[in-house]
Structure formats: structure tokens, C-alpha cells
Coordinates of C-alpha atoms in Angstrom, one line a residue:
X182 CA 0.0 0.0 0.0
X183 CA 1.5 3.3 -1.0
X184 CA 1.5 6.5 1.1
X185 CA -1.6 8.0 -0.6
X186 CA -3.5 4.8 0.1
X187 CA -2.3 4.6 3.7
X188 CA -3.3 8.3 4.3
X189 CA -6.7 7.7 2.7
X190 CA -7.3 4.7 4.8
X191 CA -6.6 6.7 8.0
X192 CA -8.8 9.5 6.9
X193 CA -11.6 7.1 6.1
X194 CA -11.5 5.8 9.6
X195 CA -11.5 9.3 11.1
X196 CA -14.3 10.6 9.0
X197 CA -15.0 13.8 7.1
X198 CA -14.7 16.1 10.1
X199 CA -10.9 15.5 10.6
X200 CA -8.9 18.7 10.3
X201 CA -6.7 18.4 7.3
X202 CA -3.9 20.6 8.8
X203 CA -3.1 17.5 10.9
X204 CA -2.0 15.5 7.9
X205 CA 1.7 16.3 8.4
X206 CA 1.4 15.0 12.0
X207 CA -0.2 11.8 10.7
X208 CA 2.6 11.3 8.2
X209 CA 5.2 11.8 10.9
X210 CA 3.6 9.0 13.0
X211 CA 2.0 6.9 10.3
X212 CA 3.9 3.7 11.3
X213 CA 2.5 3.8 14.8
X214 CA -0.9 4.8 13.7
X215 CA -1.2 2.1 11.1
X216 CA 0.0 -0.5 13.5
X217 CA -2.7 0.5 16.0
X218 CA -5.5 0.7 13.3
X219 CA -4.6 -2.8 12.1
X220 CA -4.4 -4.3 15.6
X221 CA -6.9 -6.8 17.0
X222 CA -7.6 -4.5 19.9
X223 CA -8.6 -1.6 17.7
X224 CA -10.8 -3.7 15.5
X225 CA -12.5 -5.3 18.5
X226 CA -13.3 -2.1 20.3
X227 CA -13.6 0.6 17.6
X228 CA -14.7 -0.9 14.3
X229 CA -18.1 0.7 14.5
X230 CA -17.2 3.5 16.8
X231 CA -18.2 7.0 15.5
X232 CA -15.0 8.6 16.8
X233 CA -12.2 6.0 16.9
X234 CA -8.9 7.1 18.5
X235 CA -6.0 7.4 16.0
X236 CA -3.5 6.2 18.7
X237 CA -3.9 3.6 21.4
X238 CA -5.2 5.4 24.4
X239 CA -3.3 3.1 26.7
X240 CA 0.0 4.3 25.3
X241 CA -0.8 8.0 25.4
X242 CA 1.3 10.1 27.7
X243 CA -1.3 12.7 28.4
X244 CA 1.0 15.3 30.0
X245 CA 3.1 15.3 26.9
X246 CA 0.3 15.5 24.4
X247 CA -1.2 18.7 23.2
X248 CA -5.0 18.8 24.1
X249 CA -6.0 20.1 20.7
X250 CA -4.1 17.3 19.0
X251 CA -5.7 14.9 21.4
X252 CA -9.2 16.2 20.4
X253 CA -8.4 16.0 16.7
X254 CA -7.1 12.5 17.1
X255 CA -10.2 11.3 19.1
X256 CA -8.2 10.6 22.2
X257 CA -10.4 9.9 25.2
X258 CA -10.1 12.4 28.1
X259 CA -7.4 11.5 30.7
X260 CA -9.1 8.9 33.0
X261 CA -8.2 10.7 36.3
X262 CA -11.7 11.8 37.2
X263 CA -13.5 10.1 40.1
X264 CA -17.0 11.2 39.3
X265 CA -19.0 12.9 36.6
X266 CA -21.5 15.7 37.2
X267 CA -24.4 16.3 34.8
X268 CA -25.7 19.9 35.0
X269 CA -28.8 21.1 33.2
X270 CA -29.5 24.8 32.4
X271 CA -31.3 26.7 35.1
X272 CA -30.7 24.1 37.8
X273 CA -27.8 25.9 39.5
X274 CA -24.9 24.7 37.6
X275 CA -22.7 27.8 38.2
X276 CA -23.3 27.5 42.0
X277 CA -22.6 23.8 41.9
X278 CA -19.3 24.3 40.1
X279 CA -18.2 27.1 42.5
X280 CA -19.1 24.9 45.5
X281 CA -17.1 22.0 44.2
X282 CA -14.0 24.3 43.8
X283 CA -14.5 25.3 47.4
X284 CA -14.2 21.6 48.3
X285 CA -10.9 21.4 46.5
X286 CA -12.4 19.5 43.6
X287 CA -10.6 20.2 40.3
X288 CA -13.2 20.6 37.6
X289 CA -14.3 22.8 34.7
X290 CA -17.8 23.4 33.6
X291 CA -17.9 25.1 30.2
X292 CA -21.1 26.6 28.7
X293 CA -19.2 27.7 25.5
X294 CA -19.0 24.5 23.5
X295 CA -17.7 21.1 23.8
X296 CA -14.4 21.6 22.2
X297 CA -13.5 24.2 24.9
X298 CA -15.0 21.8 27.5
X299 CA -12.7 19.0 26.2
X300 CA -9.5 21.2 26.1
X301 CA -10.1 22.8 29.6
X302 CA -11.0 19.5 31.2
X303 CA -8.0 17.8 29.5
X304 CA -5.6 20.3 31.2
X305 CA -7.2 19.9 34.6
X306 CA -7.2 16.1 34.4
X307 CA -3.4 16.2 33.7
X308 CA -2.6 18.3 36.7
X309 CA -1.0 17.1 39.9
X310 CA -2.9 14.6 42.1
X311 CA -6.1 15.9 43.5
X312 CA -9.7 14.9 43.5
X313 CA -10.9 15.5 40.0
X314 CA -14.4 15.6 38.6
X315 CA -15.8 15.9 35.1
X316 CA -18.7 18.3 34.5
X317 CA -20.9 17.7 31.6
X318 CA -23.1 20.6 30.7
X319 CA -26.1 20.8 28.4
X320 CA -26.6 22.3 24.9
X321 CA -26.4 19.4 22.5
X322 CA -24.5 20.8 19.5
X323 CA -22.2 19.8 16.7
X324 CA -19.4 18.5 18.8
X325 CA -21.5 17.1 21.7
X326 CA -21.6 13.5 20.7
X327 CA -17.9 13.5 20.1
X328 CA -17.3 14.9 23.5
X329 CA -19.6 12.3 25.1
X330 CA -17.8 9.5 23.3
X331 CA -14.4 10.7 24.6
X332 CA -15.6 10.3 28.2
X333 CA -14.8 6.6 28.5
X334 CA -14.0 6.0 32.2
X335 CA -17.1 4.5 33.9
X336 CA -17.7 6.4 37.2
X337 CA -20.8 7.4 39.2
X338 CA -22.9 10.2 37.7
X339 CA -24.5 12.9 39.8
X340 CA -27.3 14.8 38.0
X341 CA -28.5 18.2 39.2
X342 CA -32.1 18.7 38.4
X343 CA -34.8 21.3 39.0
X344 CA -38.6 21.9 38.7
X345 CA -39.0 22.2 35.0
X346 CA -41.1 25.3 35.2
X347 CA -38.5 27.0 37.4
X348 CA -36.0 26.0 34.7
X349 CA -38.1 27.7 32.0
X350 CA -38.4 30.8 34.2
X351 CA -34.6 30.9 34.6
X352 CA -34.2 30.7 30.8
X353 CA -36.7 33.4 30.2
X354 CA -35.1 35.8 32.7
X355 CA -31.5 34.9 31.8
X356 CA -29.5 37.8 30.4
X357 CA -27.1 37.0 27.6
X358 CA -23.5 38.1 27.4
X359 CA -23.0 41.4 25.6
X360 CA -19.8 43.4 25.1
X361 CA -19.9 46.3 27.5
X362 CA -18.4 49.7 26.7
X363 CA -14.8 50.1 28.0
X364 CA -15.9 52.9 30.3
X365 CA -18.4 50.5 31.9
X366 CA -15.6 48.1 32.9
X367 CA -13.1 50.7 34.0
X368 CA -13.9 54.3 35.0
X369 CA -12.6 57.2 37.2
X370 CA -14.0 59.7 39.7
X371 CA -14.9 62.2 37.0
X372 CA -17.4 59.9 35.3
X373 CA -21.1 60.4 35.3
X374 CA -22.5 57.3 37.0
X375 CA -25.5 57.2 34.7
X376 CA -23.1 56.8 31.7
X377 CA -21.2 53.9 33.2
X378 CA -24.0 51.6 34.0
X379 CA -23.9 48.1 32.4
X380 CA -26.4 47.3 29.6
X381 CA -28.5 44.2 29.6
X382 CA -30.0 42.0 26.9
X383 CA -31.9 38.7 27.0
X384 CA -31.9 35.5 24.9
X385 CA -34.6 35.4 22.2
X386 CA -35.4 39.1 22.8
X387 CA -33.9 42.6 23.4
X388 CA -34.1 44.6 26.6
X389 CA -36.9 42.7 28.3
X390 CA -37.6 39.0 29.0
X391 CA -39.9 37.3 26.4
X392 CA -41.7 34.3 27.7
X393 CA -43.3 33.3 24.4
X394 CA -40.1 33.5 22.4
X395 CA -38.2 31.4 24.9
X396 CA -40.8 28.7 25.1
X397 CA -40.9 28.5 21.3
X398 CA -37.1 28.2 21.4
X399 CA -37.4 25.4 23.9
X400 CA -39.7 23.5 21.6
X401 CA -37.9 23.9 18.3
X402 CA -34.8 26.2 18.6
X403 CA -31.4 26.3 20.3
X404 CA -32.9 25.8 23.8
X405 CA -34.4 22.5 22.6
X406 CA -30.9 21.1 22.7
X407 CA -30.5 21.5 26.4
X408 CA -33.2 18.9 27.1
X409 CA -30.9 15.9 26.6
X410 CA -30.6 14.2 30.0
X411 CA -31.5 10.7 28.9
X412 CA -29.0 10.9 26.0
X413 CA -26.3 12.0 28.3
X414 CA -26.9 9.2 30.7
X415 CA -26.9 6.6 27.9
X416 CA -23.7 8.0 26.3
X417 CA -21.7 8.3 29.5
X418 CA -22.7 4.8 30.7
X419 CA -22.1 5.5 34.4
X420 CA -21.6 2.9 37.1
X421 CA -24.6 4.4 39.0
X422 CA -26.8 7.5 38.7
X423 CA -27.5 9.8 41.6
X424 CA -30.0 12.7 41.5
X425 CA -30.0 15.9 43.5
X426 CA -32.6 18.6 43.4
X427 CA -31.5 22.2 43.1
X428 CA -33.3 23.0 46.4
X429 CA -30.6 21.0 48.1
X430 CA -28.0 23.6 47.0
X431 CA -30.0 26.8 47.9
X432 CA -28.7 29.2 50.5
X433 CA -30.2 27.3 53.4
X434 CA -29.0 23.8 52.4
X435 CA -25.9 24.1 50.2
X436 CA -23.2 23.9 53.0
X437 CA -24.8 20.8 54.6
X438 CA -25.5 19.2 51.2
X439 CA -21.9 19.5 50.1
X440 CA -20.7 18.2 53.5
X441 CA -22.8 15.0 52.8
X442 CA -21.7 14.8 49.2
X443 CA -18.1 14.9 50.3
X444 CA -18.6 12.0 52.6
X445 CA -20.4 10.0 49.9
X446 CA -18.0 10.6 47.1
X447 CA -14.7 11.0 48.9
X448 CA -13.7 14.6 48.3
X449 CA -12.9 17.3 50.9
X450 CA -15.8 18.7 52.8
X451 CA -16.5 22.5 52.6
X452 CA -14.5 24.7 55.0
X453 CA -16.1 26.6 57.8
X454 CA -14.6 29.9 56.7
X455 CA -16.4 29.5 53.3
X456 CA -19.8 29.0 54.8
X457 CA -21.0 32.5 53.8
X458 CA -20.1 31.9 50.2
X459 CA -22.4 28.8 50.2
X460 CA -25.3 31.2 51.1
X461 CA -24.7 33.6 48.2
X462 CA -26.4 33.6 44.8
X463 CA -23.6 32.6 42.4
X464 CA -25.3 32.9 39.0
X465 CA -26.1 36.6 38.6
X466 CA -27.7 36.3 35.2
X467 CA -30.9 38.1 36.2
X468 CA -28.9 41.1 37.4
X469 CA -26.5 43.8 36.3
X470 CA -23.7 42.2 38.3
X471 CA -23.0 39.9 35.4
X472 CA -20.9 42.9 34.2
X473 CA -18.7 42.5 37.3
X474 CA -15.8 42.8 38.0
X475 CA -15.6 46.5 37.1
X476 CA -12.8 48.9 38.3
X477 CA -12.9 52.4 39.7
X478 CA -9.5 54.0 39.1
X479 CA -9.1 56.4 42.0
X480 CA -6.6 59.3 41.4
X481 CA -6.5 62.6 43.3
X482 CA -6.3 64.6 40.0
X483 CA -9.9 63.6 39.2
X484 CA -11.5 65.1 42.3
X485 CA -13.9 67.8 41.2
X486 CA -13.5 67.0 37.5
X487 CA -16.4 66.0 35.1
X488 CA -16.0 63.5 32.3
X489 CA -12.2 63.7 32.1
X490 CA -10.9 60.2 31.3
X491 CA -7.2 61.1 30.8
X492 CA -6.2 59.6 34.2
X493 CA -7.2 56.1 33.0
X494 CA -4.0 56.1 31.1
X495 CA -2.0 56.7 34.2
X496 CA 0.8 54.2 34.9
X497 CA 0.4 51.7 37.7
X498 CA 1.4 52.9 41.1
X499 CA 0.1 56.4 40.7
X500 CA -3.5 55.7 41.7
X501 CA -5.6 52.9 43.2
X502 CA -7.6 50.4 41.2
X503 CA -10.8 49.7 43.3
X504 CA -12.4 46.5 42.2
X505 CA -16.2 46.0 42.4
X506 CA -17.0 42.3 42.3
X507 CA -19.1 39.6 44.1
X508 CA -18.4 37.2 47.0
X509 CA -17.9 34.5 44.5
X510 CA -15.4 36.5 42.4
X511 CA -13.5 38.0 45.3
X512 CA -9.9 36.9 45.6
X513 CA -8.7 36.2 49.2
X514 CA -5.3 37.6 48.2
X515 CA -7.0 41.1 47.9
X516 CA -8.1 43.4 50.7
X517 CA -11.8 43.6 51.3
X518 CA -12.6 47.4 51.5
X519 CA -16.4 47.1 51.5
X520 CA -17.1 48.3 55.0
X521 CA -14.5 51.0 54.7
X522 CA -15.7 52.5 51.5
X523 CA -19.4 51.9 52.0
X524 CA -20.2 52.9 55.6
X525 CA -23.9 52.2 54.8
X526 CA -24.7 48.6 53.9
X527 CA -24.8 47.9 50.2
X528 CA -28.3 46.8 49.1
X529 CA -26.9 43.6 47.7
X530 CA -24.8 41.7 50.3
X531 CA -23.1 39.6 47.7
X532 CA -21.2 42.7 46.3
X533 CA -17.6 43.2 47.4
X534 CA -15.3 46.2 47.0
X535 CA -11.7 45.3 47.1
X536 CA -8.1 46.2 46.0
X537 CA -4.8 44.6 46.1
X538 CA -2.5 45.4 49.0
X539 CA -0.5 48.1 47.2
X540 CA -3.6 49.9 46.0
X541 CA -5.3 49.7 49.4
X542 CA -2.2 51.3 50.9
X543 CA -2.3 54.1 48.3
X544 CA -5.9 54.8 49.0
X545 CA -5.6 54.8 52.8
X546 CA -2.6 57.1 52.7
X547 CA -4.8 59.8 51.1
X548 CA -7.8 60.7 53.3
X549 CA -9.2 63.2 50.8
X550 CA -9.1 60.7 47.9
X551 CA -10.7 58.0 50.1
X552 CA -13.6 60.4 51.0
X553 CA -14.1 61.1 47.2
X554 CA -14.2 57.4 46.5
X555 CA -16.8 56.9 49.2
X556 CA -19.0 59.6 47.7
X557 CA -18.6 58.3 44.2
X558 CA -19.5 54.7 45.2
X559 CA -22.6 55.9 47.0
X560 CA -23.7 57.6 43.8
X561 CA -22.7 54.6 41.8
X562 CA -24.7 52.1 43.8
X563 CA -27.7 54.5 44.1
X564 CA -27.9 54.5 40.3
X565 CA -27.1 50.8 40.1
X566 CA -30.0 50.0 42.4
X567 CA -32.4 52.0 40.3
X568 CA -31.4 50.0 37.2
X569 CA -31.7 46.7 39.2
X570 CA -35.2 47.7 40.3
X571 CA -36.2 48.2 36.7
X572 CA -34.9 44.8 35.8
X573 CA -36.8 43.2 38.7
X574 CA -40.0 44.7 37.5
X575 CA -39.7 43.0 34.2
X576 CA -38.8 39.5 35.5
X577 CA -41.3 36.8 34.4
X578 CA -42.8 34.7 37.2
X579 CA -43.5 31.0 37.3
X580 CA -47.2 31.9 37.6
X581 CA -47.0 33.9 34.4
X582 CA -45.4 31.0 32.6
X583 CA -48.2 28.6 33.7
X584 CA -50.8 31.2 32.6
X585 CA -49.2 31.3 29.2
X586 CA -49.4 27.5 28.8
X587 CA -53.1 27.6 29.9
X588 CA -54.0 29.7 26.9
X589 CA -51.6 28.1 24.3
X590 CA -52.6 24.5 23.8
X591 CA -50.2 23.7 20.9
X592 CA -47.2 25.0 22.9
X593 CA -48.4 23.2 26.0
X594 CA -48.6 19.9 24.2
X595 CA -45.2 20.4 22.5
X596 CA -43.5 21.4 25.7
X597 CA -45.2 18.5 27.6
X598 CA -43.6 16.1 25.1
X599 CA -40.2 17.6 25.7
X600 CA -40.6 17.4 29.4
X601 CA -41.8 13.8 29.3
X602 CA -38.7 12.7 27.4
X603 CA -36.3 14.7 29.5
X604 CA -37.4 13.3 32.9
X605 CA -38.3 9.7 31.9
X606 CA -35.2 8.3 33.7
X607 CA -35.7 10.6 36.7
X608 CA -39.4 9.6 37.1
X609 CA -38.5 6.0 37.0
X610 CA -35.7 6.1 39.6
X611 CA -36.5 9.1 41.8
X612 CA -40.2 9.8 41.4
X613 CA -40.3 11.7 44.8
X614 CA -38.2 14.5 43.3
X615 CA -40.7 15.0 40.5
X616 CA -43.6 14.9 42.9
X617 CA -41.9 17.7 45.0
X618 CA -41.9 20.1 42.0
X619 CA -44.9 22.2 42.8
X620 CA -44.9 24.3 39.6
X621 CA -44.5 21.3 37.4
X622 CA -47.3 19.5 39.2
X623 CA -49.5 22.6 38.4
X624 CA -48.4 22.3 34.8
X625 CA -49.6 18.7 34.7
X626 CA -53.0 19.8 35.9
X627 CA -53.6 22.1 32.9
X628 CA -56.5 20.8 30.8
X629 CA -58.1 22.0 27.6

């Protein structure tokens, strides 16, 4: 067999999606590749596999293999994870991921596509020994099945679920990422606070939540792809499936829930000093704080000025960068200045104002500047609260979603079919969870 025939044979096995820029790499290792592809082991395990590995996974030195090459060559993820977590949209996935990290569990939950999920998880799974978990998020897309097929280690699967109507409500009220103006992300004392407020937009709509548009999308659009729990369970082939309802990770229950999960699955329990973080709302996607962190650059030359942005070009060390973030985003290496700079309690207790040690010292050495910062922040959060109140007025309630279904028979029937498929496994194995979903039970009572 000549070189062209050998190359064609390899590409035929890999399929049409293989990136042709990897041909040179194939040619460099063609002897090893062909020996593997012609082996009894490969033919026994991968003859009918949709994504067969181009090299023997047992011989891969993962730490020495580029993750992107591993993805292109269909190499399974490094088998160093102890458990897989299945997270569905609207069930509290961001909180779950954050809480796992506070228990020293190495993991990465990507909502930005399965290639990124593979690459980031690959890096984590190659790191030094620690308890590692694999998070599988939703949105079934072009690369989803390939990602699933490259999760080959059979381990327990923990599925985080939520009342389906509450899940729809989350999707309706969920803001979508938009690029904020530079002055929203970093500003100075001369700025008009009304001009540096973050902007907000929603999936399937513009500046306000749109219940009808989101439900239609759940039936036949992009959001339809997030309802794929049974397919994930089948593809991952776990040793056992455990379910946990999102109510178990709310502010009241989260710390105790993760204490029990740690005992059950063998990772470190949450630390007492992190208990307050477990009480915070982690996903802020119904709030302007999705724009955080933002930075106030405090420089004495800006006191009394109006709309003069020149100081923002000042070299480091000549002013203080004051970071406005959240409890979840706060770095313990920084200095928490919240109580110093906001004598009156901020309306949202999850907001933190901080600075690194050097910038905190710069600020505290200049009483006049510190006083100007305090006044600016008061004006900033007064305006911020006004905008937040407007957002809150537009939020769609679970009752409004149920009312919509009561007057739209076609959409109700279509959504009911989606729901039935999604929770078939859950209803069979944990019917008590479904029975506890009060809004979904109201949904089931709708008659035409």
C-alpha cells in the first residue's frame, strides 16, 4: 500500500470532520498509527465507533500530548476523574461548580461549546494529584456526541435537576453576554455614574424577558438542545446515577449538602470559613452584576472634575484600582474594603469592593481621595439600584409561565412532550423528586 492509500485509509476511519492541517502529523507517526489501526484491539473495540482514536489510548502520555491534537485524534479524556456531574440549564450549575471548587475538587464546567470543554478538562485532568471531577453541561451541539464519546471512564454520575417550570423561568429571565463599553468596565472619579451603568439583553429578545419567544425556542430552537438528559446518561454509561434537586444547594441547604456529598463521594468537605459563600447567589444572570468585575480608578487629580478620562492612562502605582465584584469573584489575596468604602450597607450583600494590598495602601494614605471614593461609590450604587429595580419589575414569574401555557394548547402539548422525554429516567428512579416540584405539578393539571 503506497503513502496515498495509507493516508486515505486513515482519513476514512476518522471521517470527514478530521482537520486536514493535521495531515503532516499523521505522516510523521504513520507507522505507529497504522500498527494501531490494524491491531486486533482496535478492530475489536472501535470498528463501529463513530470517533475511533488514532492512537492507542493506553499508550498516550497525556501530560506530553497537546490537548488540541488529542481532540483532533479522538483521544479519550485522561481517566483521572472520580465522578461525573451532569448539570442542566437553570438548575444551579454555576453554583454547583463554584461549591465544588471550594471543596478542592478540580473541575471545569464550560457553557461555551464542547471543544472548549474538552480542552479545559484535559488540562485539569493532567494536573498534579487531587480529587478531579468531570462536569458535563447541556446544549447538544455539533461536537456534543464526540465529547460524550471521549468520556470513557465509567464512574458514578450525579445529576443536578430542578422543577421544569422553574428551569423555564430561569431561561426566560436569563441575560445573555454582551460586550460592555470600555468605560463601563473601568472608570474614574470624573465619570457620570449614569453613563457607566452596564447594559442588559436577553436570549430570544432585546431589553426585556420574552416568555413566548423562549418557550418556542425550547420547543424547536437552540434551547431545545438543552433537554438531553437521557441521551447523556446513555452516552456516559455511568456505574450508577444519583440525582440531587436544586433545592438542596440553595442558600439554606448548600453547605450541609456538600458536606454530605463529600462523605459519599470522597472529596474534601467544605471549610467553615467558606460557609457564607455557600449562602450567596452565584449565578447573577438576572442582574447587572453579570458585568462585574468593574474597576474604579481612584486618582487625586480627578477630584472635582467632570468627564475627564485622561487619568485612565496613568501608569500603575500612581493611583488605586478599586475592584467592584461579588463574593464568588473575590480573591482572598486582595483586601476587602467594602465596609471602609461603603459605611452604609450595600443593598446587595453579595457585592464586594476590594483592592490589592498596594492599591489599598495608596488609598488609605490619602484621606481626601478616600472620601471622594466613598461619595462616588454611594452615587454609583444608588444609580445601580435604580437599574436593578427596573430589571426586577420585568422579570417573568412562574405563575405567568403557567398562565401562558393555559392559553396556548399547541405550545403546552409540545413542551409537555419535551418534558416527558427529559425526565423519563428521573421519574422511574426518583419519582419523589418530580412529585416535589410544585410548579411542574401545576403544569400537569392544565386541561383543555
